PDB file of C-alpha atoms in Angstrom:
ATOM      1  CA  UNK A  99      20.920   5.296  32.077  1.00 35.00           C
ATOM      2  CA  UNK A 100      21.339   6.657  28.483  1.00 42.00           C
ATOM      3  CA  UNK A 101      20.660   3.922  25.953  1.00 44.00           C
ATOM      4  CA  UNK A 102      22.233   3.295  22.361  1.00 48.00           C
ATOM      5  CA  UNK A 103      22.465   6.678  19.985  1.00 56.00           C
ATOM      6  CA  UNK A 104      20.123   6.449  17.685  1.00 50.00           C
ATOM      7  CA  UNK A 105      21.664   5.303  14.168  1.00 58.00           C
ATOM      8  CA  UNK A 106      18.708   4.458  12.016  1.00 74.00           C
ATOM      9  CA  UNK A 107      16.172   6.016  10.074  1.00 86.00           C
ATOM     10  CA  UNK A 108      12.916   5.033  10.294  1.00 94.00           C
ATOM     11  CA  UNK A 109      10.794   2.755   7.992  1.00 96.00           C
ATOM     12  CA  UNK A 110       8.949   4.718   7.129  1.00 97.00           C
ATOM     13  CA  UNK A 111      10.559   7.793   7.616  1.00 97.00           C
ATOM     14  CA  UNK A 112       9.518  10.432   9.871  1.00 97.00           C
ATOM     15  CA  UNK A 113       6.368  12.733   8.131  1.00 98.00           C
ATOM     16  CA  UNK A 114       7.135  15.987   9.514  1.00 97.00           C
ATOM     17  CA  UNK A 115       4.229  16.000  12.008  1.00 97.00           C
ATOM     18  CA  UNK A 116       4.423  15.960  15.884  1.00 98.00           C
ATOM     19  CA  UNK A 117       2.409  13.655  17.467  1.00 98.00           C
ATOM     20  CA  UNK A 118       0.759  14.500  20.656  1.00 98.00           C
ATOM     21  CA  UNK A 119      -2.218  14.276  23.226  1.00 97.00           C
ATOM     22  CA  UNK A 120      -5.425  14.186  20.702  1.00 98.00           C
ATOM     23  CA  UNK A 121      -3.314  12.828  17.368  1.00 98.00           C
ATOM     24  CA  UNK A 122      -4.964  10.057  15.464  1.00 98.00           C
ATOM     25  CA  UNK A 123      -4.356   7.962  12.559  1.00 98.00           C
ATOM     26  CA  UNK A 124      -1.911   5.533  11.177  1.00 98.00           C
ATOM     27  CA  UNK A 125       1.666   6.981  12.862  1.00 98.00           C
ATOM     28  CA  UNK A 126      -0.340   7.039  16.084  1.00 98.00           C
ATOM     29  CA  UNK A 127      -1.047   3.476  15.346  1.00 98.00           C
ATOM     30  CA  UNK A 128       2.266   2.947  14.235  1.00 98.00           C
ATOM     31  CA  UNK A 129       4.095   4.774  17.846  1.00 98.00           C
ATOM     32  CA  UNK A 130       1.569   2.430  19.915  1.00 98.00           C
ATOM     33  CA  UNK A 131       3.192  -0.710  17.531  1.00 98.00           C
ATOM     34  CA  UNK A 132       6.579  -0.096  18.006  1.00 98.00           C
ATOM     35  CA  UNK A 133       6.006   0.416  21.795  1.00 98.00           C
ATOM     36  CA  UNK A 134       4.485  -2.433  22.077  1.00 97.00           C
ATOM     37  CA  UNK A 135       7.190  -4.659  20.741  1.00 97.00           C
ATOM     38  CA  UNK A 136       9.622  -3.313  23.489  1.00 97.00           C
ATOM     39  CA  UNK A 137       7.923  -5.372  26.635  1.00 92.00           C
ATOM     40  CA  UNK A 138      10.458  -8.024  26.292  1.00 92.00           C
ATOM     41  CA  UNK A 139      13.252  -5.339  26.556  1.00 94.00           C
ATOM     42  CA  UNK A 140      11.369  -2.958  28.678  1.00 96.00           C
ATOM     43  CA  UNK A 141       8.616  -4.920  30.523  1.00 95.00           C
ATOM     44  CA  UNK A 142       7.598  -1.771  32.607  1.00 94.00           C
ATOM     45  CA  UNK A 143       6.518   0.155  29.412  1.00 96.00           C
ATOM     46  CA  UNK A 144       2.529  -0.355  28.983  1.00 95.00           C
ATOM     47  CA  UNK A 145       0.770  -2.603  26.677  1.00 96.00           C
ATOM     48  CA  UNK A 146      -1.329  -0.412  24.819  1.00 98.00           C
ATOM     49  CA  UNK A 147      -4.446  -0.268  22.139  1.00 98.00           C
ATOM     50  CA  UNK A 148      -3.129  -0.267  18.889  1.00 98.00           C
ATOM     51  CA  UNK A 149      -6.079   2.117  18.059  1.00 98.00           C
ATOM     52  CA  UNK A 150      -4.521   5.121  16.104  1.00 98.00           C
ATOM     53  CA  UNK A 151      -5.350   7.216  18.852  1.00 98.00           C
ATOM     54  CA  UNK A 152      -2.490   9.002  20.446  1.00 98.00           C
ATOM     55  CA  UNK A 153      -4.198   9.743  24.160  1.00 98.00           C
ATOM     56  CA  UNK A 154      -2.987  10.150  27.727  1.00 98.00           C
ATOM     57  CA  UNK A 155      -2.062   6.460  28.245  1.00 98.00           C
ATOM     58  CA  UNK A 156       0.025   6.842  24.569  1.00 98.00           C
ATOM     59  CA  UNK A 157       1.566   9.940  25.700  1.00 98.00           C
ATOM     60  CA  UNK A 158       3.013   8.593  29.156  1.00 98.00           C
ATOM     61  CA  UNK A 159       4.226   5.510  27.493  1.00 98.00           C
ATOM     62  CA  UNK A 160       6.296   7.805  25.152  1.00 98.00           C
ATOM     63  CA  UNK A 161       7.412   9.820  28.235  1.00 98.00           C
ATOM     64  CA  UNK A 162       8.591   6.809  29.568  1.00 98.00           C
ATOM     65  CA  UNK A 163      10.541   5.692  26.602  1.00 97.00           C
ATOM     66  CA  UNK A 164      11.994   9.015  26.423  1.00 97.00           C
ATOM     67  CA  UNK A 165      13.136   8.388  29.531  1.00 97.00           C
ATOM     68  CA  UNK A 166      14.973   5.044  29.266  1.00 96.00           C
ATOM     69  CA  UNK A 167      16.317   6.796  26.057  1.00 95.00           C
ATOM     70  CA  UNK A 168      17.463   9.837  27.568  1.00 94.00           C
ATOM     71  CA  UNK A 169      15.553  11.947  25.308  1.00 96.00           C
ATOM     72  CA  UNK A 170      13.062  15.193  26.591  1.00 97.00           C
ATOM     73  CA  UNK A 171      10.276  13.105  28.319  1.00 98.00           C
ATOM     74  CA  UNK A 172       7.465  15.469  26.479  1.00 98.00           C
ATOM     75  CA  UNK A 173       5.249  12.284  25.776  1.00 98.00           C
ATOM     76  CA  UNK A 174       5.276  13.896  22.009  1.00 98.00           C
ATOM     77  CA  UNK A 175       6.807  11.638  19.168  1.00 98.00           C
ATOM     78  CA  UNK A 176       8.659  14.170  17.185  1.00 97.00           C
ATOM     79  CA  UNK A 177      11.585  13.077  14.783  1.00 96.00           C
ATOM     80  CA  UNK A 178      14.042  12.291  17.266  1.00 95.00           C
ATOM     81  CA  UNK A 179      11.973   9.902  19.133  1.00 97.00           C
ATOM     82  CA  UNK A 180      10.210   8.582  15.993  1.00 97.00           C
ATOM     83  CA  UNK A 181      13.469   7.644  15.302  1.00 96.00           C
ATOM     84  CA  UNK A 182      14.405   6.138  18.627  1.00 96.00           C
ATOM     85  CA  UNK A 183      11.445   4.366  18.658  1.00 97.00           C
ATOM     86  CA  UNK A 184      11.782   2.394  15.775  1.00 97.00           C
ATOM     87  CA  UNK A 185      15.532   1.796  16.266  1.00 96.00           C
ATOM     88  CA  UNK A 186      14.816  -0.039  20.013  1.00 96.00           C
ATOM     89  CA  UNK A 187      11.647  -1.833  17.887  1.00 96.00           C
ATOM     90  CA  UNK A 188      14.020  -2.920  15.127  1.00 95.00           C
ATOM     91  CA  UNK A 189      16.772  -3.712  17.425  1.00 93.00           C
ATOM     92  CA  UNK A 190      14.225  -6.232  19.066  1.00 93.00           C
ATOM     93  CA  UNK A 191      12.384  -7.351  16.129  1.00 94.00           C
ATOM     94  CA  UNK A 192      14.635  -6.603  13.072  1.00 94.00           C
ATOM     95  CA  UNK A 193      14.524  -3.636  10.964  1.00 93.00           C
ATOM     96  CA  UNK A 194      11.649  -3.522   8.026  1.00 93.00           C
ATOM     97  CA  UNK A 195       8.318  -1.752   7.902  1.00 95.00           C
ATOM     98  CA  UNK A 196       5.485  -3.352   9.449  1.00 96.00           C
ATOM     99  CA  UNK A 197       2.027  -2.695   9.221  1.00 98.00           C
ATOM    100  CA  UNK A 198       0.913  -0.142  11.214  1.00 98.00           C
ATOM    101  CA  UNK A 199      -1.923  -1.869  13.419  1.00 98.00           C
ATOM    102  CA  UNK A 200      -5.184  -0.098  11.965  1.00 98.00           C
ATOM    103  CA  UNK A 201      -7.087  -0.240   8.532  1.00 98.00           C
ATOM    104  CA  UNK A 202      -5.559   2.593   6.319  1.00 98.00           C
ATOM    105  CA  UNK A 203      -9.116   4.730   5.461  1.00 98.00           C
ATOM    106  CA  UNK A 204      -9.877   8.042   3.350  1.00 97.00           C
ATOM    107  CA  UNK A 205      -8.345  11.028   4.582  1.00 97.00           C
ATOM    108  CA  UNK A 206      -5.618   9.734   6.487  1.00 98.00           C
ATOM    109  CA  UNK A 207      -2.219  11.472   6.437  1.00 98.00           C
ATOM    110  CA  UNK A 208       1.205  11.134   7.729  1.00 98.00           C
ATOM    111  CA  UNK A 209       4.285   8.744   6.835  1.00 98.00           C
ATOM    112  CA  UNK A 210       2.255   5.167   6.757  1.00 98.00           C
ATOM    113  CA  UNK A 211       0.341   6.931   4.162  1.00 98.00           C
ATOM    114  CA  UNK A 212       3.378   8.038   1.942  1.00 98.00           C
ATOM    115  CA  UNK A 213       5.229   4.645   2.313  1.00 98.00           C
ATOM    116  CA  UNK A 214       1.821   3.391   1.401  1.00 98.00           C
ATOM    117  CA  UNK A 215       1.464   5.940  -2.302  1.00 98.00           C
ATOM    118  CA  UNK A 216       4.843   5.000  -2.871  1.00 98.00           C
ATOM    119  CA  UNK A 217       4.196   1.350  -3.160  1.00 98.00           C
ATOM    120  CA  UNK A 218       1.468   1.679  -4.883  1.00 98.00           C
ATOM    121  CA  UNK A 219       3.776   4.108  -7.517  1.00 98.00           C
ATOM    122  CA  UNK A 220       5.882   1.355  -7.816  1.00 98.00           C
ATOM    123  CA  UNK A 221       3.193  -1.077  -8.980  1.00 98.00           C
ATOM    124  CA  UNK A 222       1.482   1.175 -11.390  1.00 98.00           C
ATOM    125  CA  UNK A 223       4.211   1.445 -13.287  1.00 97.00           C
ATOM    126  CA  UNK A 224       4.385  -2.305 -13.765  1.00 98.00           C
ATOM    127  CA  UNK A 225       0.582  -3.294 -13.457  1.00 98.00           C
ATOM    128  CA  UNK A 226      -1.127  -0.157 -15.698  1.00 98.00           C
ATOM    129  CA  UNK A 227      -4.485  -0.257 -14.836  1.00 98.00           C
ATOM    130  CA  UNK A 228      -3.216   1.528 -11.280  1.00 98.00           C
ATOM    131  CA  UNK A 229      -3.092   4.888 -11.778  1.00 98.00           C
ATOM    132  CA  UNK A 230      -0.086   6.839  -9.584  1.00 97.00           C
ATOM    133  CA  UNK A 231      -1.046   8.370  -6.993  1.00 96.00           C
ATOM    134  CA  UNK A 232       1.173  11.655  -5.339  1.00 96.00           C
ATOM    135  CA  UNK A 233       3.620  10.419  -2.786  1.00 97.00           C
ATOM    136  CA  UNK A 234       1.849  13.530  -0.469  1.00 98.00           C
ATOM    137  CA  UNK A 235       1.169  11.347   2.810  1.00 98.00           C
ATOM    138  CA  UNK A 236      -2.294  12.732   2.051  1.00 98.00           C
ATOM    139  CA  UNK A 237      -5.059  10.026   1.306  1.00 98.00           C
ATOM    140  CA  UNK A 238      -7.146  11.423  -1.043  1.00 98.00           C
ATOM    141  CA  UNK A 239      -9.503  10.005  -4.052  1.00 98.00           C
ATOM    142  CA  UNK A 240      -6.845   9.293  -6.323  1.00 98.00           C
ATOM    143  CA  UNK A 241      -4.707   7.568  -3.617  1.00 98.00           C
ATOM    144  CA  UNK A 242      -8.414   5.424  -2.881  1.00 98.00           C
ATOM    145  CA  UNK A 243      -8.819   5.043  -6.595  1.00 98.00           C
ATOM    146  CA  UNK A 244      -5.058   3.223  -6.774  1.00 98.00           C
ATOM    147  CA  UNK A 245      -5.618   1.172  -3.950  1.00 98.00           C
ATOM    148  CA  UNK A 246      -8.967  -0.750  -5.522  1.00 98.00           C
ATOM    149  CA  UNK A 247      -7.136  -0.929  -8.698  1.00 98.00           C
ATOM    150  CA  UNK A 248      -4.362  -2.923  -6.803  1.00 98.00           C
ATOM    151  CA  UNK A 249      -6.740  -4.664  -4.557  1.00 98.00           C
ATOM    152  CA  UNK A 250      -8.495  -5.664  -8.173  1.00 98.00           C
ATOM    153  CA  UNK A 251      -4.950  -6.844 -10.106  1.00 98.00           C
ATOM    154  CA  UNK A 252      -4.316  -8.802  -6.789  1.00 98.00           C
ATOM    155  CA  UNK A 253      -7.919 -10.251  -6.569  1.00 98.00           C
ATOM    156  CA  UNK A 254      -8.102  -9.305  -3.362  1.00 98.00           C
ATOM    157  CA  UNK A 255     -11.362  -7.961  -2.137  1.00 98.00           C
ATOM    158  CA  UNK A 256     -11.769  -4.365  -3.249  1.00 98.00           C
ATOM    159  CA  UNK A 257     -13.060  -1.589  -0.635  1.00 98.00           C
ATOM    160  CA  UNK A 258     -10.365   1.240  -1.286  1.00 98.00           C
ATOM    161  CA  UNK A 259      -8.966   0.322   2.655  1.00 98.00           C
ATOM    162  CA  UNK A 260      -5.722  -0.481   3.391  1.00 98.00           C
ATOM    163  CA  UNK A 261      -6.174  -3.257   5.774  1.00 98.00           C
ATOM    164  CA  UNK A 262      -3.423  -6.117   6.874  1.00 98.00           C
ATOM    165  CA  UNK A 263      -4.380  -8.565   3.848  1.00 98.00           C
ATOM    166  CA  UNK A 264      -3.907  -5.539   1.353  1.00 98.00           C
ATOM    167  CA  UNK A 265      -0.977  -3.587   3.409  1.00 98.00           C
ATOM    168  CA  UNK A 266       1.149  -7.242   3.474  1.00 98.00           C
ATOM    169  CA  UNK A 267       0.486  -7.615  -0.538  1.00 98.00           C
ATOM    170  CA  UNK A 268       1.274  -4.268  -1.222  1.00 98.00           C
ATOM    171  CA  UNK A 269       4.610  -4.915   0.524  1.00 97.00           C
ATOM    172  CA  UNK A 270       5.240  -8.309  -1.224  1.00 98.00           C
ATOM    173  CA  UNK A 271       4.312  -7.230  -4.815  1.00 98.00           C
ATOM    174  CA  UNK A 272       6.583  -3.968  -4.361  1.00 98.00           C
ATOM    175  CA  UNK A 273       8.918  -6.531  -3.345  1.00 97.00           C
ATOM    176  CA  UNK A 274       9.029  -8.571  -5.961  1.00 98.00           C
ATOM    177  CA  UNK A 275       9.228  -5.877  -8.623  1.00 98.00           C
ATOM    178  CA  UNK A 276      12.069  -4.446  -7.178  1.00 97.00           C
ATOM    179  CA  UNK A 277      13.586  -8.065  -7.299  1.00 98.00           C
ATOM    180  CA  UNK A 278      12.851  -8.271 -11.136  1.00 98.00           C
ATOM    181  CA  UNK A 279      10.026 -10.968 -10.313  1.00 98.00           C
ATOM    182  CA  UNK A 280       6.690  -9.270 -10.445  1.00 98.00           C
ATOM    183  CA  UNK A 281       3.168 -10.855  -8.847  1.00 98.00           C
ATOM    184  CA  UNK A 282       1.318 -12.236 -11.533  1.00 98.00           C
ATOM    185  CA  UNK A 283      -1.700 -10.457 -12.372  1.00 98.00           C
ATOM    186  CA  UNK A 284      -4.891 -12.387 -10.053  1.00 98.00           C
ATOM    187  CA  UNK A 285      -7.830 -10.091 -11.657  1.00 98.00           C
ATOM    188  CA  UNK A 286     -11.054 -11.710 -11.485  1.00 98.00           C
ATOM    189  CA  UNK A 287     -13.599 -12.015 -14.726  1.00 98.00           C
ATOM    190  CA  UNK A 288     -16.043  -9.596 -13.384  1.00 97.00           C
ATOM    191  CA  UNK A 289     -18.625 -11.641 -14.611  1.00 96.00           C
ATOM    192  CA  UNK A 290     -20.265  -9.201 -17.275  1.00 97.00           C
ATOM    193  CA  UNK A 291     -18.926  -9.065 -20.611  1.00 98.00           C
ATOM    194  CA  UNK A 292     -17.170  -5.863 -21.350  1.00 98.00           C
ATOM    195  CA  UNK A 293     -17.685  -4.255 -24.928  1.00 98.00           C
ATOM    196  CA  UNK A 294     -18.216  -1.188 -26.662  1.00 98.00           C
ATOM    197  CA  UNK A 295     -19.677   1.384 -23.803  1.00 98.00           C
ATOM    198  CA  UNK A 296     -18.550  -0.268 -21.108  1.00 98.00           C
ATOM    199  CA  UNK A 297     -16.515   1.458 -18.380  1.00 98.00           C
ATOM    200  CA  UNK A 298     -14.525   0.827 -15.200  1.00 98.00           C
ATOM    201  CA  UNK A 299     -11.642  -0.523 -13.633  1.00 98.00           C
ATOM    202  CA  UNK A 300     -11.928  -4.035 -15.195  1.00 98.00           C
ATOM    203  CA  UNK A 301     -11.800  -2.094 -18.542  1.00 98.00           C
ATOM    204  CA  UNK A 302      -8.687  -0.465 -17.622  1.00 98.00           C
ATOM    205  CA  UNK A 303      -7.122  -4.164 -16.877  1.00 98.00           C
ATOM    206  CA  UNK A 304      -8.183  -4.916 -20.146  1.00 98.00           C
ATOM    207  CA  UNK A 305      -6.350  -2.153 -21.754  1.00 98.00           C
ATOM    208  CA  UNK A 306      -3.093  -2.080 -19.203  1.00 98.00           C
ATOM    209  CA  UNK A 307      -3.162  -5.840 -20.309  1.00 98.00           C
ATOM    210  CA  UNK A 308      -3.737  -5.572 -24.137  1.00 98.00           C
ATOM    211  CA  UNK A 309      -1.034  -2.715 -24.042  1.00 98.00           C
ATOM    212  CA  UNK A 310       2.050  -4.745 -22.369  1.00 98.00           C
ATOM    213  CA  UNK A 311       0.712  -7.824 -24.808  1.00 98.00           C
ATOM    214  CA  UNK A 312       0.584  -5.927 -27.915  1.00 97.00           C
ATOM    215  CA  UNK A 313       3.461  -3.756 -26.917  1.00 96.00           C
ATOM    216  CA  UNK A 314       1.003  -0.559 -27.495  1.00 94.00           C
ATOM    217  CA  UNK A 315       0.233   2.299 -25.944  1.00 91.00           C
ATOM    218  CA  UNK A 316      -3.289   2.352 -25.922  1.00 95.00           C
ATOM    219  CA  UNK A 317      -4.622   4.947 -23.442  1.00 96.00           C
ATOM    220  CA  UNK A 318      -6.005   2.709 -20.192  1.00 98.00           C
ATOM    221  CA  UNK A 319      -9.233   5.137 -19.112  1.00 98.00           C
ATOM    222  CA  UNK A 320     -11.315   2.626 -18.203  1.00 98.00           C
ATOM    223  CA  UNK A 321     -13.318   3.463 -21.445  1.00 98.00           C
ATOM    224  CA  UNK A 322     -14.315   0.596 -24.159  1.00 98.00           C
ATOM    225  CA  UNK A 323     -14.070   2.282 -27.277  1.00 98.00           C
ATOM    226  CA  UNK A 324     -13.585   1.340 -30.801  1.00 98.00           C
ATOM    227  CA  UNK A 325      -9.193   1.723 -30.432  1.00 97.00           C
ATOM    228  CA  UNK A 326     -10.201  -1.128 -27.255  1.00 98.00           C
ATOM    229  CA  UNK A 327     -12.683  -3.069 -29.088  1.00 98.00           C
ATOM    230  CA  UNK A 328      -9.846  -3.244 -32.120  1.00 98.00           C
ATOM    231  CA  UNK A 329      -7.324  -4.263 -29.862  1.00 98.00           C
ATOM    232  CA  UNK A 330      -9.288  -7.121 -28.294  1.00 98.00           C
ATOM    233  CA  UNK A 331     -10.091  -8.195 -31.838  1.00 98.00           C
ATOM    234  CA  UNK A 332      -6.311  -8.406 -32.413  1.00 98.00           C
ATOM    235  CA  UNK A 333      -5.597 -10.100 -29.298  1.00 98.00           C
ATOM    236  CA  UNK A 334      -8.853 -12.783 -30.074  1.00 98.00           C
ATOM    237  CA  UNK A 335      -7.497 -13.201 -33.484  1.00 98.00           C
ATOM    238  CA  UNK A 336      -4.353 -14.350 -32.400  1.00 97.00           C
ATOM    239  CA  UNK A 337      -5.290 -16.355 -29.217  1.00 98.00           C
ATOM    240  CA  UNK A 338      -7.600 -17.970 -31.793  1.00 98.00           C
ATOM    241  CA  UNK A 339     -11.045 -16.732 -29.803  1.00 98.00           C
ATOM    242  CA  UNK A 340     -14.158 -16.017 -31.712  1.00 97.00           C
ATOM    243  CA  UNK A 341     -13.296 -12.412 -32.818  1.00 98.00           C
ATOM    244  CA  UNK A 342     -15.928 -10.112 -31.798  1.00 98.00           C
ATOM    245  CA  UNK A 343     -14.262  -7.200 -29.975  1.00 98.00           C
ATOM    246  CA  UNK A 344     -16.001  -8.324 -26.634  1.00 98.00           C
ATOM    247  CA  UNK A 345     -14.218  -9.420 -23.654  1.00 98.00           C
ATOM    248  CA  UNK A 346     -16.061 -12.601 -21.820  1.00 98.00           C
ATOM    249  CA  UNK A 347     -14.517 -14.712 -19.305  1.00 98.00           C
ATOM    250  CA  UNK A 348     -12.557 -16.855 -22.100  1.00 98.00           C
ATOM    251  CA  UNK A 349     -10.841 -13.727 -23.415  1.00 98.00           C
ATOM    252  CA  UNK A 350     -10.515 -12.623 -20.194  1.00 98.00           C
ATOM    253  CA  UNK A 351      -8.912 -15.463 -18.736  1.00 98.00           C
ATOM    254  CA  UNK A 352      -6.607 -15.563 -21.934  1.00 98.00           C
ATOM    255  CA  UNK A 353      -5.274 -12.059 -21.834  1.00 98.00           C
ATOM    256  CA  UNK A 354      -4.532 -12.240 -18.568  1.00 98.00           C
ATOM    257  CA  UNK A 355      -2.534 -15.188 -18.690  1.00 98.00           C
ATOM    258  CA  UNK A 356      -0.734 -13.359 -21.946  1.00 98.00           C
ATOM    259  CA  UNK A 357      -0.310 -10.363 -19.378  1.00 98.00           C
ATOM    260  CA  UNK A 358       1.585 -12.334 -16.900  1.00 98.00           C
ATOM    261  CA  UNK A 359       3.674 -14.180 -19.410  1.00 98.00           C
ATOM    262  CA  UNK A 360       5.282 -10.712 -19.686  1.00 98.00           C
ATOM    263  CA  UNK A 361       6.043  -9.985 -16.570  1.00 98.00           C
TER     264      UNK A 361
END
C-alpha cells in the first residue's frame, strides 16, 4: 500500500549525489538516521549502524522503504527518496535538521556538509574572527579553518571536526542570530600574551572584537601589527588597563565582555 505523497523538502536539502552500495560519509550517515527513527512506524525496517557507510544491509533497508513508499525499490537514495525519507522521519519525529550520526571530518562532501558551511556563513558574519567558508558541500581547509574559529568563539574544544557538541552549537548559535539574539562570545585567554608579532586565531578574536567595539574596520588576519597594537591601546585606554598595546588575560577578558555587550 502506497503511503503519503511526499510534500516536504528535506533539511538539508538533497546534494545532487546518488547514494548507493559503497557510498560513505555524512548523507550515508544521515539515510541510516532517518531510517532508524521509523521502527516505531515500521518495526520490520532494520536497525542499522549509523556508520556513514552506505553497504548491503543500508541498501536493502532503503529497498524496503521504497517499498512501503511505493517508490522504485533500487536500494539507492536519490532525490525522491531522500525526500521520502525525511518526510516519514519528520512525520514521526518532527521536522528540523538533526545531526547526522558521525563526526563531520576533512574531505567530506554532500548536503550535511553544505547545511554545515552555511551555518558557519551565518556566524562569520556576526562573530569576525570566522572566516566564510563556500557553501560547496565540499570540506576543504577553509571550511576546517571556520570550524576551529567557531569551535574557539564558542570555547568549545577546537579540532576542526564537526562532532555532536560542535554540530548542536552550530545549530543553536545560527539560531539565535537569526532570532536577533546572538551567543555571546565564550573565547578562552589562550594563556600567552599576544603583542606585536604574534599570530593566530586568538589574534583574529582580538581584532573581530576590537573592530565591532571600536566600530572599525580593522583587517582581522590573525596578524598583531602596529594598526592592532594601536587599537588595543585605544581599547586599554578607555577600559582604564595599563596601556601597553599587549593583550593579557585582563584585556582579554575585558574586550570580550565589550564584544558581547554588542551583540
Amino acid at each position: 500500500m502506497t503511503e503519503e505523497k511526499i510534500t516536504l523538502t528535506a533539511q538539508p536539502p538533497f546534494y545532487g549525489t546518488v547514494l548507493k552500495n559503497g557510498s560513505q560519509g555524512p548523507d550515508c550517515a544521515m539515510v541510516q538516521t532517518w531510517i532508524n527513527g521509523l521502527q516505531g512506524r515500521w518495526p520490520s525496517l532494520p536497525k542499522l549502524t549509523v556508520d556513514g557507510k552506505y553497504g548491503s544491509g543500508t541498501a536493502k533497508a532503503v529497498s524496503q522503504f521504497q517499498t512501503l513508499m511505493g517508490l522504485t525499490a533500487d536500494g539507492e537514495t536519490g532525490r525522491n527518496t531522500w525526500d521520502a525519507l525525511y518526510t516519514a522521519w519528520a512525520g514521526q519525529k518532527g521536522a528540523g535538521e538533526v545531526f547526522c550520526g558521525i563526526t563531520i571530518v576533512a574531505a567530506a562532501k554532500g548536503a550535511v556538509v553544505k547545511s554545515m558551511q552555511q551555518k558557519l556563513d551565518v556566524c562569520a558574519a556576526v562573530y569576525k574572527s570566522i572566516n566564510k567558508p563556500e557553501t560547496d558541500g565540499l570540506f576543504g581547509s577553509a571550511t576546517g579553518a571556520a570550524v576551529r574559529r567557531f569551535q574557539r568563539e564558542m570555547g568549545l574544544s577546537i579540532d576542526g571536526m564537526a562532532g555532536k557538541t560542535t554540530w548542536t552549537k552550530l545549530v543553536e548559535a545560527t539560531a539565535a542570530i537569526r532570532a536577533g539574539n546572538p551567543l555571546p562570545s565564550a573565547a578562552r585567554y589562550p594563556n600567552t600574551v599576544l603583542k606585536v608579532g604574534s599570530t593566530g586565531d586568538s589574534v583574529r578574536c582580538v581584532q573581530a572584537w576590537l573592530g565591532a567595539v571600536q566600530n572599525t574596520s580593522l583587517k582581522v588576519d590573525g596578524q598583531f601589527g602596529t594598526g592592532t597594537r594601536n587599537a588595543v591601546i585605544v581599547f586599554q585606554t578607555a577600559a582604564g588597563l595599563k596601556a601597553d598595546g599587549m593583550v593579557g588575560s585582563a584585556t582579554w577578558n575585558a574586550l570580550r565582555a565589550a564584544f558581547n555587550a554588542t551583540l
